[in-house]
């Protein structure tokens, strides 16, 4: 998919948990059509950044723009409505609801019933295993199936930008490959993607550009093929022993 103009533009945001300064002047850009990845260790601020974009957390300074419109003052449901959906870390599906009901929750901001039905079929095309189990209680699904459902639920909002928070977490290698293949397909079908991952090796295989975050600050930004050759990245995130 060809890249276009900036879709998400984050400039100098500062986010706090109480008195804890979690994001310290973070800036990041995702262009239309890209898959961009953000990598970093536990506690570096990756999930905090996504929560700030989606409006769950509010930055005290800086600005966030989406398709040229400032969004850092909007409520989370309004951010979903304008075209940003998040797949949270740990899936966070509605475990006591069925697959169908979870997908309905994903479309809660929409009222275009006929297109919702079409999109419902679209996510079942992406994830045939879900189609076969539409009335199954979501909490009884395997970890991989729950991750599929979490992504499908986010897609039911028909986002222009999909935020993915650690989609490989806790999954077997074959399932990780399947999920990442699906992320590529979603992107090729028109959805720009911002991927937060600890599995930097997998993230670099599908993303065009990447950012490295440490203690709330972006310390590196480059094309992923260049980041994969960076000595610090190799040592800290790709498991390459440089000694």
JSON list of C-alpha atoms in Angstrom, two decimals:
[
{"chain": "A", "resi": 1, "resn": "UNK", "atom": "CA", "xyz": [0.00, 0.00, 0.00]},
{"chain": "A", "resi": 2, "resn": "UNK", "atom": "CA", "xyz": [1.40, 3.43, -0.89]},
{"chain": "A", "resi": 3, "resn": "UNK", "atom": "CA", "xyz": [2.24, 5.89, 1.83]},
{"chain": "A", "resi": 4, "resn": "UNK", "atom": "CA", "xyz": [0.60, 9.27, 2.02]},
{"chain": "A", "resi": 5, "resn": "UNK", "atom": "CA", "xyz": [0.36, 12.28, 4.29]},
{"chain": "A", "resi": 6, "resn": "UNK", "atom": "CA", "xyz": [0.65, 12.18, 8.09]},
{"chain": "A", "resi": 7, "resn": "UNK", "atom": "CA", "xyz": [-2.43, 10.55, 9.56]},
{"chain": "A", "resi": 8, "resn": "UNK", "atom": "CA", "xyz": [-1.34, 10.55, 13.21]},
{"chain": "A", "resi": 9, "resn": "UNK", "atom": "CA", "xyz": [0.92, 13.37, 14.39]},
{"chain": "A", "resi": 10, "resn": "UNK", "atom": "CA", "xyz": [2.07, 13.28, 18.02]},
{"chain": "A", "resi": 11, "resn": "UNK", "atom": "CA", "xyz": [4.13, 16.25, 19.12]},
{"chain": "A", "resi": 12, "resn": "UNK", "atom": "CA", "xyz": [5.92, 16.65, 22.46]},
{"chain": "A", "resi": 13, "resn": "UNK", "atom": "CA", "xyz": [3.36, 14.93, 24.68]},
{"chain": "A", "resi": 14, "resn": "UNK", "atom": "CA", "xyz": [3.84, 14.62, 28.43]},
{"chain": "A", "resi": 15, "resn": "UNK", "atom": "CA", "xyz": [1.65, 12.06, 30.19]},
{"chain": "A", "resi": 16, "resn": "UNK", "atom": "CA", "xyz": [1.58, 11.34, 33.93]},
{"chain": "A", "resi": 17, "resn": "UNK", "atom": "CA", "xyz": [0.29, 8.66, 36.27]},
{"chain": "A", "resi": 18, "resn": "UNK", "atom": "CA", "xyz": [-0.31, 10.85, 39.30]},
{"chain": "A", "resi": 19, "resn": "UNK", "atom": "CA", "xyz": [3.12, 12.35, 39.95]},
{"chain": "A", "resi": 20, "resn": "UNK", "atom": "CA", "xyz": [4.94, 9.81, 37.78]},
{"chain": "A", "resi": 21, "resn": "UNK", "atom": "CA", "xyz": [6.13, 11.40, 34.55]},
{"chain": "A", "resi": 22, "resn": "UNK", "atom": "CA", "xyz": [5.54, 8.51, 32.11]},
{"chain": "A", "resi": 23, "resn": "UNK", "atom": "CA", "xyz": [5.91, 10.18, 28.70]},
{"chain": "A", "resi": 24, "resn": "UNK", "atom": "CA", "xyz": [8.52, 12.93, 28.53]},
{"chain": "A", "resi": 25, "resn": "UNK", "atom": "CA", "xyz": [8.13, 14.95, 25.36]},
{"chain": "A", "resi": 26, "resn": "UNK", "atom": "CA", "xyz": [7.32, 12.04, 23.04]},
{"chain": "A", "resi": 27, "resn": "UNK", "atom": "CA", "xyz": [6.88, 12.80, 19.34]},
{"chain": "A", "resi": 28, "resn": "UNK", "atom": "CA", "xyz": [5.86, 10.28, 16.66]},
{"chain": "A", "resi": 29, "resn": "UNK", "atom": "CA", "xyz": [4.30, 10.37, 13.19]},
{"chain": "A", "resi": 30, "resn": "UNK", "atom": "CA", "xyz": [2.37, 7.69, 11.32]},
{"chain": "A", "resi": 31, "resn": "UNK", "atom": "CA", "xyz": [1.74, 8.39, 7.63]},
{"chain": "A", "resi": 32, "resn": "UNK", "atom": "CA", "xyz": [-1.34, 7.26, 5.77]},
{"chain": "A", "resi": 33, "resn": "UNK", "atom": "CA", "xyz": [-0.93, 3.66, 4.64]},
{"chain": "A", "resi": 34, "resn": "UNK", "atom": "CA", "xyz": [2.03, 2.73, 6.82]},
{"chain": "A", "resi": 35, "resn": "UNK", "atom": "CA", "xyz": [2.66, 0.05, 9.38]},
{"chain": "A", "resi": 36, "resn": "UNK", "atom": "CA", "xyz": [4.81, 1.76, 12.03]},
{"chain": "A", "resi": 37, "resn": "UNK", "atom": "CA", "xyz": [6.15, -0.05, 15.08]},
{"chain": "A", "resi": 38, "resn": "UNK", "atom": "CA", "xyz": [7.13, 1.21, 18.52]},
{"chain": "A", "resi": 39, "resn": "UNK", "atom": "CA", "xyz": [9.46, -1.07, 20.44]},
{"chain": "A", "resi": 40, "resn": "UNK", "atom": "CA", "xyz": [10.83, -0.87, 23.97]},
{"chain": "A", "resi": 41, "resn": "UNK", "atom": "CA", "xyz": [11.19, -2.78, 27.19]},
{"chain": "A", "resi": 42, "resn": "UNK", "atom": "CA", "xyz": [8.52, -3.27, 29.86]},
{"chain": "A", "resi": 43, "resn": "UNK", "atom": "CA", "xyz": [7.66, 0.01, 31.53]},
{"chain": "A", "resi": 44, "resn": "UNK", "atom": "CA", "xyz": [9.20, 2.16, 28.80]},
{"chain": "A", "resi": 45, "resn": "UNK", "atom": "CA", "xyz": [5.87, 3.87, 28.02]},
{"chain": "A", "resi": 46, "resn": "UNK", "atom": "CA", "xyz": [4.58, 1.98, 24.97]},
{"chain": "A", "resi": 47, "resn": "UNK", "atom": "CA", "xyz": [1.08, 1.24, 26.30]},
{"chain": "A", "resi": 48, "resn": "UNK", "atom": "CA", "xyz": [0.92, 4.69, 27.90]},
{"chain": "A", "resi": 49, "resn": "UNK", "atom": "CA", "xyz": [1.48, 6.24, 24.48]},
{"chain": "A", "resi": 50, "resn": "UNK", "atom": "CA", "xyz": [-1.36, 4.22, 22.93]},
{"chain": "A", "resi": 51, "resn": "UNK", "atom": "CA", "xyz": [-3.71, 5.03, 25.80]},
{"chain": "A", "resi": 52, "resn": "UNK", "atom": "CA", "xyz": [-2.88, 8.71, 25.37]},
{"chain": "A", "resi": 53, "resn": "UNK", "atom": "CA", "xyz": [-3.69, 8.57, 21.65]},
{"chain": "A", "resi": 54, "resn": "UNK", "atom": "CA", "xyz": [-6.99, 6.78, 22.31]},
{"chain": "A", "resi": 55, "resn": "UNK", "atom": "CA", "xyz": [-7.99, 9.30, 24.99]},
{"chain": "A", "resi": 56, "resn": "UNK", "atom": "CA", "xyz": [-7.93, 6.92, 27.96]},
{"chain": "A", "resi": 57, "resn": "UNK", "atom": "CA", "xyz": [-5.09, 9.01, 29.37]},
{"chain": "A", "resi": 58, "resn": "UNK", "atom": "CA", "xyz": [-4.69, 12.76, 28.82]},
{"chain": "A", "resi": 59, "resn": "UNK", "atom": "CA", "xyz": [-1.39, 14.47, 28.10]},
{"chain": "A", "resi": 60, "resn": "UNK", "atom": "CA", "xyz": [-0.61, 17.56, 30.16]},
{"chain": "A", "resi": 61, "resn": "UNK", "atom": "CA", "xyz": [1.47, 19.11, 27.38]},
{"chain": "A", "resi": 62, "resn": "UNK", "atom": "CA", "xyz": [1.89, 18.72, 23.64]},
{"chain": "A", "resi": 63, "resn": "UNK", "atom": "CA", "xyz": [-0.66, 17.93, 20.98]},
{"chain": "A", "resi": 64, "resn": "UNK", "atom": "CA", "xyz": [-2.02, 14.95, 19.06]},
{"chain": "A", "resi": 65, "resn": "UNK", "atom": "CA", "xyz": [-3.56, 15.40, 15.62]},
{"chain": "A", "resi": 66, "resn": "UNK", "atom": "CA", "xyz": [-5.42, 12.88, 13.48]},
{"chain": "A", "resi": 67, "resn": "UNK", "atom": "CA", "xyz": [-6.00, 13.62, 9.79]},
{"chain": "A", "resi": 68, "resn": "UNK", "atom": "CA", "xyz": [-5.19, 17.25, 10.54]},
{"chain": "A", "resi": 69, "resn": "UNK", "atom": "CA", "xyz": [-7.62, 17.61, 13.46]},
{"chain": "A", "resi": 70, "resn": "UNK", "atom": "CA", "xyz": [-6.47, 17.96, 17.05]},
{"chain": "A", "resi": 71, "resn": "UNK", "atom": "CA", "xyz": [-7.81, 15.08, 19.17]},
{"chain": "A", "resi": 72, "resn": "UNK", "atom": "CA", "xyz": [-5.99, 15.24, 22.52]},
{"chain": "A", "resi": 73, "resn": "UNK", "atom": "CA", "xyz": [-8.98, 16.92, 24.15]},
{"chain": "A", "resi": 74, "resn": "UNK", "atom": "CA", "xyz": [-11.55, 14.41, 22.87]},
{"chain": "A", "resi": 75, "resn": "UNK", "atom": "CA", "xyz": [-13.28, 11.67, 24.87]},
{"chain": "A", "resi": 76, "resn": "UNK", "atom": "CA", "xyz": [-12.35, 8.07, 23.96]},
{"chain": "A", "resi": 77, "resn": "UNK", "atom": "CA", "xyz": [-15.66, 7.26, 22.25]},
{"chain": "A", "resi": 78, "resn": "UNK", "atom": "CA", "xyz": [-15.32, 10.34, 20.03]},
{"chain": "A", "resi": 79, "resn": "UNK", "atom": "CA", "xyz": [-11.81, 9.26, 19.07]},
{"chain": "A", "resi": 80, "resn": "UNK", "atom": "CA", "xyz": [-13.21, 5.86, 18.04]},
{"chain": "A", "resi": 81, "resn": "UNK", "atom": "CA", "xyz": [-15.93, 7.60, 16.05]},
{"chain": "A", "resi": 82, "resn": "UNK", "atom": "CA", "xyz": [-13.45, 9.66, 14.01]},
{"chain": "A", "resi": 83, "resn": "UNK", "atom": "CA", "xyz": [-11.49, 6.56, 13.02]},
{"chain": "A", "resi": 84, "resn": "UNK", "atom": "CA", "xyz": [-9.05, 5.23, 15.66]},
{"chain": "A", "resi": 85, "resn": "UNK", "atom": "CA", "xyz": [-9.49, 1.77, 17.21]},
{"chain": "A", "resi": 86, "resn": "UNK", "atom": "CA", "xyz": [-7.24, 0.14, 19.78]},
{"chain": "A", "resi": 87, "resn": "UNK", "atom": "CA", "xyz": [-6.59, -3.54, 20.42]},
{"chain": "A", "resi": 88, "resn": "UNK", "atom": "CA", "xyz": [-5.46, -3.40, 24.07]},
{"chain": "A", "resi": 89, "resn": "UNK", "atom": "CA", "xyz": [-2.67, -5.36, 25.69]},
{"chain": "A", "resi": 90, "resn": "UNK", "atom": "CA", "xyz": [-4.00, -8.65, 27.05]},
{"chain": "A", "resi": 91, "resn": "UNK", "atom": "CA", "xyz": [-6.95, -8.62, 24.59]},
{"chain": "A", "resi": 92, "resn": "UNK", "atom": "CA", "xyz": [-9.56, -7.47, 27.15]},
{"chain": "A", "resi": 93, "resn": "UNK", "atom": "CA", "xyz": [-12.46, -9.06, 25.31]},
{"chain": "A", "resi": 94, "resn": "UNK", "atom": "CA", "xyz": [-15.87, -9.22, 26.95]},
{"chain": "A", "resi": 95, "resn": "UNK", "atom": "CA", "xyz": [-15.33, -12.72, 28.30]},
{"chain": "A", "resi": 96, "resn": "UNK", "atom": "CA", "xyz": [-18.97, -13.39, 29.34]},
{"chain": "A", "resi": 97, "resn": "UNK", "atom": "CA", "xyz": [-20.37, -12.36, 25.94]},
{"chain": "A", "resi": 98, "resn": "UNK", "atom": "CA", "xyz": [-20.45, -14.41, 22.76]},
{"chain": "A", "resi": 99, "resn": "UNK", "atom": "CA", "xyz": [-18.23, -13.74, 19.76]},
{"chain": "A", "resi": 100, "resn": "UNK", "atom": "CA", "xyz": [-21.17, -12.11, 17.99]},
{"chain": "A", "resi": 101, "resn": "UNK", "atom": "CA", "xyz": [-21.91, -9.87, 20.97]},
{"chain": "A", "resi": 102, "resn": "UNK", "atom": "CA", "xyz": [-18.25, -8.82, 21.20]},
{"chain": "A", "resi": 103, "resn": "UNK", "atom": "CA", "xyz": [-18.34, -7.79, 17.56]},
{"chain": "A", "resi": 104, "resn": "UNK", "atom": "CA", "xyz": [-21.54, -5.86, 18.15]},
{"chain": "A", "resi": 105, "resn": "UNK", "atom": "CA", "xyz": [-19.78, -3.98, 20.95]},
{"chain": "A", "resi": 106, "resn": "UNK", "atom": "CA", "xyz": [-17.01, -3.09, 18.51]},
{"chain": "A", "resi": 107, "resn": "UNK", "atom": "CA", "xyz": [-19.57, -1.43, 16.25]},
{"chain": "A", "resi": 108, "resn": "UNK", "atom": "CA", "xyz": [-21.30, 0.51, 19.05]},
{"chain": "A", "resi": 109, "resn": "UNK", "atom": "CA", "xyz": [-20.43, 3.94, 17.60]},
{"chain": "A", "resi": 110, "resn": "UNK", "atom": "CA", "xyz": [-22.00, 3.09, 14.23]},
{"chain": "A", "resi": 111, "resn": "UNK", "atom": "CA", "xyz": [-25.59, 3.14, 12.98]},
{"chain": "A", "resi": 112, "resn": "UNK", "atom": "CA", "xyz": [-25.08, 2.05, 9.36]},
{"chain": "A", "resi": 113, "resn": "UNK", "atom": "CA", "xyz": [-26.68, -1.35, 9.85]},
{"chain": "A", "resi": 114, "resn": "UNK", "atom": "CA", "xyz": [-26.18, -2.72, 6.34]},
{"chain": "A", "resi": 115, "resn": "UNK", "atom": "CA", "xyz": [-22.47, -1.88, 6.30]},
{"chain": "A", "resi": 116, "resn": "UNK", "atom": "CA", "xyz": [-22.08, -3.36, 9.77]},
{"chain": "A", "resi": 117, "resn": "UNK", "atom": "CA", "xyz": [-23.38, -6.66, 8.40]},
{"chain": "A", "resi": 118, "resn": "UNK", "atom": "CA", "xyz": [-20.90, -6.43, 5.52]},
{"chain": "A", "resi": 119, "resn": "UNK", "atom": "CA", "xyz": [-18.02, -5.70, 7.88]},
{"chain": "A", "resi": 120, "resn": "UNK", "atom": "CA", "xyz": [-19.12, -8.56, 10.11]},
{"chain": "A", "resi": 121, "resn": "UNK", "atom": "CA", "xyz": [-18.69, -10.91, 7.16]},
{"chain": "A", "resi": 122, "resn": "UNK", "atom": "CA", "xyz": [-15.37, -9.24, 6.43]},
{"chain": "A", "resi": 123, "resn": "UNK", "atom": "CA", "xyz": [-13.90, -10.04, 9.83]},
{"chain": "A", "resi": 124, "resn": "UNK", "atom": "CA", "xyz": [-15.15, -13.61, 9.56]},
{"chain": "A", "resi": 125, "resn": "UNK", "atom": "CA", "xyz": [-13.30, -13.80, 6.24]},
{"chain": "A", "resi": 126, "resn": "UNK", "atom": "CA", "xyz": [-10.16, -12.66, 8.07]},
{"chain": "A", "resi": 127, "resn": "UNK", "atom": "CA", "xyz": [-10.74, -15.07, 10.95]},
{"chain": "A", "resi": 128, "resn": "UNK", "atom": "CA", "xyz": [-12.71, -18.14, 9.77]},
{"chain": "A", "resi": 129, "resn": "UNK", "atom": "CA", "xyz": [-12.25, -19.80, 13.17]},
{"chain": "A", "resi": 130, "resn": "UNK", "atom": "CA", "xyz": [-14.47, -17.13, 14.70]},
{"chain": "A", "resi": 131, "resn": "UNK", "atom": "CA", "xyz": [-17.19, -17.64, 12.10]},
{"chain": "A", "resi": 132, "resn": "UNK", "atom": "CA", "xyz": [-17.50, -21.28, 13.08]},
{"chain": "A", "resi": 133, "resn": "UNK", "atom": "CA", "xyz": [-18.06, -20.33, 16.73]},
{"chain": "A", "resi": 134, "resn": "UNK", "atom": "CA", "xyz": [-20.20, -17.21, 16.60]},
{"chain": "A", "resi": 135, "resn": "UNK", "atom": "CA", "xyz": [-22.34, -18.14, 19.61]},
{"chain": "A", "resi": 136, "resn": "UNK", "atom": "CA", "xyz": [-19.45, -19.40, 21.74]},
{"chain": "A", "resi": 137, "resn": "UNK", "atom": "CA", "xyz": [-18.72, -17.52, 24.96]},
{"chain": "A", "resi": 138, "resn": "UNK", "atom": "CA", "xyz": [-15.57, -15.51, 24.33]},
{"chain": "A", "resi": 139, "resn": "UNK", "atom": "CA", "xyz": [-13.93, -16.44, 27.62]},
{"chain": "A", "resi": 140, "resn": "UNK", "atom": "CA", "xyz": [-13.82, -20.10, 26.54]},
{"chain": "A", "resi": 141, "resn": "UNK", "atom": "CA", "xyz": [-11.72, -19.35, 23.43]},
{"chain": "A", "resi": 142, "resn": "UNK", "atom": "CA", "xyz": [-8.01, -20.11, 23.28]},
{"chain": "A", "resi": 143, "resn": "UNK", "atom": "CA", "xyz": [-5.51, -17.26, 23.68]},
{"chain": "A", "resi": 144, "resn": "UNK", "atom": "CA", "xyz": [-4.97, -17.05, 19.94]},
{"chain": "A", "resi": 145, "resn": "UNK", "atom": "CA", "xyz": [-8.69, -17.02, 19.22]},
{"chain": "A", "resi": 146, "resn": "UNK", "atom": "CA", "xyz": [-9.19, -14.29, 21.81]},
{"chain": "A", "resi": 147, "resn": "UNK", "atom": "CA", "xyz": [-6.51, -12.21, 20.08]},
{"chain": "A", "resi": 148, "resn": "UNK", "atom": "CA", "xyz": [-8.30, -12.74, 16.77]},
{"chain": "A", "resi": 149, "resn": "UNK", "atom": "CA", "xyz": [-11.55, -11.60, 18.39]},
{"chain": "A", "resi": 150, "resn": "UNK", "atom": "CA", "xyz": [-9.92, -8.52, 19.90]},
{"chain": "A", "resi": 151, "resn": "UNK", "atom": "CA", "xyz": [-8.63, -7.46, 16.47]},
{"chain": "A", "resi": 152, "resn": "UNK", "atom": "CA", "xyz": [-11.96, -8.28, 14.82]},
{"chain": "A", "resi": 153, "resn": "UNK", "atom": "CA", "xyz": [-13.84, -6.25, 17.44]},
{"chain": "A", "resi": 154, "resn": "UNK", "atom": "CA", "xyz": [-11.59, -3.22, 16.80]},
{"chain": "A", "resi": 155, "resn": "UNK", "atom": "CA", "xyz": [-12.12, -3.53, 13.04]},
{"chain": "A", "resi": 156, "resn": "UNK", "atom": "CA", "xyz": [-15.90, -3.42, 13.50]},
{"chain": "A", "resi": 157, "resn": "UNK", "atom": "CA", "xyz": [-15.54, 0.29, 14.25]},
{"chain": "A", "resi": 158, "resn": "UNK", "atom": "CA", "xyz": [-14.20, 0.67, 10.68]},
{"chain": "A", "resi": 159, "resn": "UNK", "atom": "CA", "xyz": [-11.00, 2.49, 11.72]},
{"chain": "A", "resi": 160, "resn": "UNK", "atom": "CA", "xyz": [-8.62, 4.40, 9.51]},
{"chain": "A", "resi": 161, "resn": "UNK", "atom": "CA", "xyz": [-5.93, 3.81, 12.15]},
{"chain": "A", "resi": 162, "resn": "UNK", "atom": "CA", "xyz": [-5.54, 0.59, 14.12]},
{"chain": "A", "resi": 163, "resn": "UNK", "atom": "CA", "xyz": [-3.55, 0.67, 17.37]},
{"chain": "A", "resi": 164, "resn": "UNK", "atom": "CA", "xyz": [-2.18, -2.75, 18.32]},
{"chain": "A", "resi": 165, "resn": "UNK", "atom": "CA", "xyz": [-0.73, -3.28, 21.79]},
{"chain": "A", "resi": 166, "resn": "UNK", "atom": "CA", "xyz": [1.45, -6.41, 22.04]},
{"chain": "A", "resi": 167, "resn": "UNK", "atom": "CA", "xyz": [-0.63, -8.69, 19.77]},
{"chain": "A", "resi": 168, "resn": "UNK", "atom": "CA", "xyz": [1.96, -11.50, 20.04]},
{"chain": "A", "resi": 169, "resn": "UNK", "atom": "CA", "xyz": [1.92, -11.64, 23.84]},
{"chain": "A", "resi": 170, "resn": "UNK", "atom": "CA", "xyz": [1.44, -15.13, 25.21]},
{"chain": "A", "resi": 171, "resn": "UNK", "atom": "CA", "xyz": [0.93, -16.77, 21.82]},
{"chain": "A", "resi": 172, "resn": "UNK", "atom": "CA", "xyz": [2.72, -19.77, 20.32]},
{"chain": "A", "resi": 173, "resn": "UNK", "atom": "CA", "xyz": [5.09, -18.96, 17.42]},
{"chain": "A", "resi": 174, "resn": "UNK", "atom": "CA", "xyz": [2.76, -20.34, 14.72]},
{"chain": "A", "resi": 175, "resn": "UNK", "atom": "CA", "xyz": [-0.12, -18.24, 16.02]},
{"chain": "A", "resi": 176, "resn": "UNK", "atom": "CA", "xyz": [2.12, -15.18, 16.15]},
{"chain": "A", "resi": 177, "resn": "UNK", "atom": "CA", "xyz": [2.94, -15.68, 12.47]},
{"chain": "A", "resi": 178, "resn": "UNK", "atom": "CA", "xyz": [-0.76, -16.03, 11.65]},
{"chain": "A", "resi": 179, "resn": "UNK", "atom": "CA", "xyz": [-1.67, -12.86, 13.54]},
{"chain": "A", "resi": 180, "resn": "UNK", "atom": "CA", "xyz": [1.12, -10.88, 11.86]},
{"chain": "A", "resi": 181, "resn": "UNK", "atom": "CA", "xyz": [0.08, -12.15, 8.42]},
{"chain": "A", "resi": 182, "resn": "UNK", "atom": "CA", "xyz": [-3.41, -10.87, 9.20]},
{"chain": "A", "resi": 183, "resn": "UNK", "atom": "CA", "xyz": [-2.03, -7.46, 10.25]},
{"chain": "A", "resi": 184, "resn": "UNK", "atom": "CA", "xyz": [-0.33, -7.22, 6.86]},
{"chain": "A", "resi": 185, "resn": "UNK", "atom": "CA", "xyz": [-3.60, -8.08, 5.10]},
{"chain": "A", "resi": 186, "resn": "UNK", "atom": "CA", "xyz": [-5.55, -5.53, 7.15]},
{"chain": "A", "resi": 187, "resn": "UNK", "atom": "CA", "xyz": [-3.02, -2.87, 6.20]},
{"chain": "A", "resi": 188, "resn": "UNK", "atom": "CA", "xyz": [-3.11, -3.80, 2.51]},
{"chain": "A", "resi": 189, "resn": "UNK", "atom": "CA", "xyz": [-6.88, -3.50, 2.58]},
{"chain": "A", "resi": 190, "resn": "UNK", "atom": "CA", "xyz": [-6.62, 0.12, 3.70]},
{"chain": "A", "resi": 191, "resn": "UNK", "atom": "CA", "xyz": [-6.05, 0.41, 7.44]},
{"chain": "A", "resi": 192, "resn": "UNK", "atom": "CA", "xyz": [-3.00, 2.32, 8.68]},
{"chain": "A", "resi": 193, "resn": "UNK", "atom": "CA", "xyz": [-1.41, 0.55, 11.65]},
{"chain": "A", "resi": 194, "resn": "UNK", "atom": "CA", "xyz": [0.62, 1.54, 14.70]},
{"chain": "A", "resi": 195, "resn": "UNK", "atom": "CA", "xyz": [2.07, -1.60, 16.27]},
{"chain": "A", "resi": 196, "resn": "UNK", "atom": "CA", "xyz": [3.49, -1.73, 19.78]},
{"chain": "A", "resi": 197, "resn": "UNK", "atom": "CA", "xyz": [5.58, -4.85, 20.25]},
{"chain": "A", "resi": 198, "resn": "UNK", "atom": "CA", "xyz": [8.23, -6.44, 22.45]},
{"chain": "A", "resi": 199, "resn": "UNK", "atom": "CA", "xyz": [8.87, -8.99, 19.69]},
{"chain": "A", "resi": 200, "resn": "UNK", "atom": "CA", "xyz": [10.99, -6.58, 17.69]},
{"chain": "A", "resi": 201, "resn": "UNK", "atom": "CA", "xyz": [12.11, -9.24, 15.23]},
{"chain": "A", "resi": 202, "resn": "UNK", "atom": "CA", "xyz": [8.53, -9.91, 14.10]},
{"chain": "A", "resi": 203, "resn": "UNK", "atom": "CA", "xyz": [7.59, -6.22, 14.18]},
{"chain": "A", "resi": 204, "resn": "UNK", "atom": "CA", "xyz": [10.52, -5.29, 11.92]},
{"chain": "A", "resi": 205, "resn": "UNK", "atom": "CA", "xyz": [9.42, -7.89, 9.38]},
{"chain": "A", "resi": 206, "resn": "UNK", "atom": "CA", "xyz": [6.10, -6.16, 8.71]},
{"chain": "A", "resi": 207, "resn": "UNK", "atom": "CA", "xyz": [6.66, -2.48, 9.59]},
{"chain": "A", "resi": 208, "resn": "UNK", "atom": "CA", "xyz": [8.24, 0.07, 7.25]},
{"chain": "A", "resi": 209, "resn": "UNK", "atom": "CA", "xyz": [9.43, 2.41, 10.00]},
{"chain": "A", "resi": 210, "resn": "UNK", "atom": "CA", "xyz": [10.08, 2.06, 13.70]},
{"chain": "A", "resi": 211, "resn": "UNK", "atom": "CA", "xyz": [10.63, 4.04, 16.87]},
{"chain": "A", "resi": 212, "resn": "UNK", "atom": "CA", "xyz": [12.50, 2.95, 19.99]},
{"chain": "A", "resi": 213, "resn": "UNK", "atom": "CA", "xyz": [11.23, 4.22, 23.35]},
{"chain": "A", "resi": 214, "resn": "UNK", "atom": "CA", "xyz": [13.18, 4.25, 26.60]},
{"chain": "A", "resi": 215, "resn": "UNK", "atom": "CA", "xyz": [11.86, 5.70, 29.88]},
{"chain": "A", "resi": 216, "resn": "UNK", "atom": "CA", "xyz": [9.19, 7.74, 28.14]},
{"chain": "A", "resi": 217, "resn": "UNK", "atom": "CA", "xyz": [11.37, 9.21, 25.41]},
{"chain": "A", "resi": 218, "resn": "UNK", "atom": "CA", "xyz": [11.94, 8.30, 21.77]},
{"chain": "A", "resi": 219, "resn": "UNK", "atom": "CA", "xyz": [15.66, 7.54, 21.44]},
{"chain": "A", "resi": 220, "resn": "UNK", "atom": "CA", "xyz": [15.76, 6.20, 17.87]},
{"chain": "A", "resi": 221, "resn": "UNK", "atom": "CA", "xyz": [13.67, 6.57, 14.72]},
{"chain": "A", "resi": 222, "resn": "UNK", "atom": "CA", "xyz": [14.45, 5.04, 11.35]},
{"chain": "A", "resi": 223, "resn": "UNK", "atom": "CA", "xyz": [13.35, 2.62, 8.68]},
{"chain": "A", "resi": 224, "resn": "UNK", "atom": "CA", "xyz": [13.10, -0.84, 10.18]},
{"chain": "A", "resi": 225, "resn": "UNK", "atom": "CA", "xyz": [15.86, -2.29, 7.99]},
{"chain": "A", "resi": 226, "resn": "UNK", "atom": "CA", "xyz": [18.22, 0.32, 9.42]},
{"chain": "A", "resi": 227, "resn": "UNK", "atom": "CA", "xyz": [17.05, -0.20, 13.00]},
{"chain": "A", "resi": 228, "resn": "UNK", "atom": "CA", "xyz": [17.66, -3.94, 12.66]},
{"chain": "A", "resi": 229, "resn": "UNK", "atom": "CA", "xyz": [21.32, -3.15, 11.92]},
{"chain": "A", "resi": 230, "resn": "UNK", "atom": "CA", "xyz": [21.68, -0.75, 14.86]},
{"chain": "A", "resi": 231, "resn": "UNK", "atom": "CA", "xyz": [24.04, -2.13, 17.50]},
{"chain": "A", "resi": 232, "resn": "UNK", "atom": "CA", "xyz": [21.95, -0.93, 20.46]},
{"chain": "A", "resi": 233, "resn": "UNK", "atom": "CA", "xyz": [18.75, -2.35, 18.97]},
{"chain": "A", "resi": 234, "resn": "UNK", "atom": "CA", "xyz": [20.43, -5.66, 18.20]},
{"chain": "A", "resi": 235, "resn": "UNK", "atom": "CA", "xyz": [21.80, -5.92, 21.72]},
{"chain": "A", "resi": 236, "resn": "UNK", "atom": "CA", "xyz": [18.70, -4.84, 23.65]},
{"chain": "A", "resi": 237, "resn": "UNK", "atom": "CA", "xyz": [15.76, -5.96, 21.50]},
{"chain": "A", "resi": 238, "resn": "UNK", "atom": "CA", "xyz": [16.89, -8.52, 18.92]},
{"chain": "A", "resi": 239, "resn": "UNK", "atom": "CA", "xyz": [18.87, -10.81, 21.21]},
{"chain": "A", "resi": 240, "resn": "UNK", "atom": "CA", "xyz": [22.14, -10.35, 19.34]},
{"chain": "A", "resi": 241, "resn": "UNK", "atom": "CA", "xyz": [25.24, -10.61, 21.53]},
{"chain": "A", "resi": 242, "resn": "UNK", "atom": "CA", "xyz": [27.59, -7.87, 20.33]},
{"chain": "A", "resi": 243, "resn": "UNK", "atom": "CA", "xyz": [30.57, -9.01, 22.39]}
]
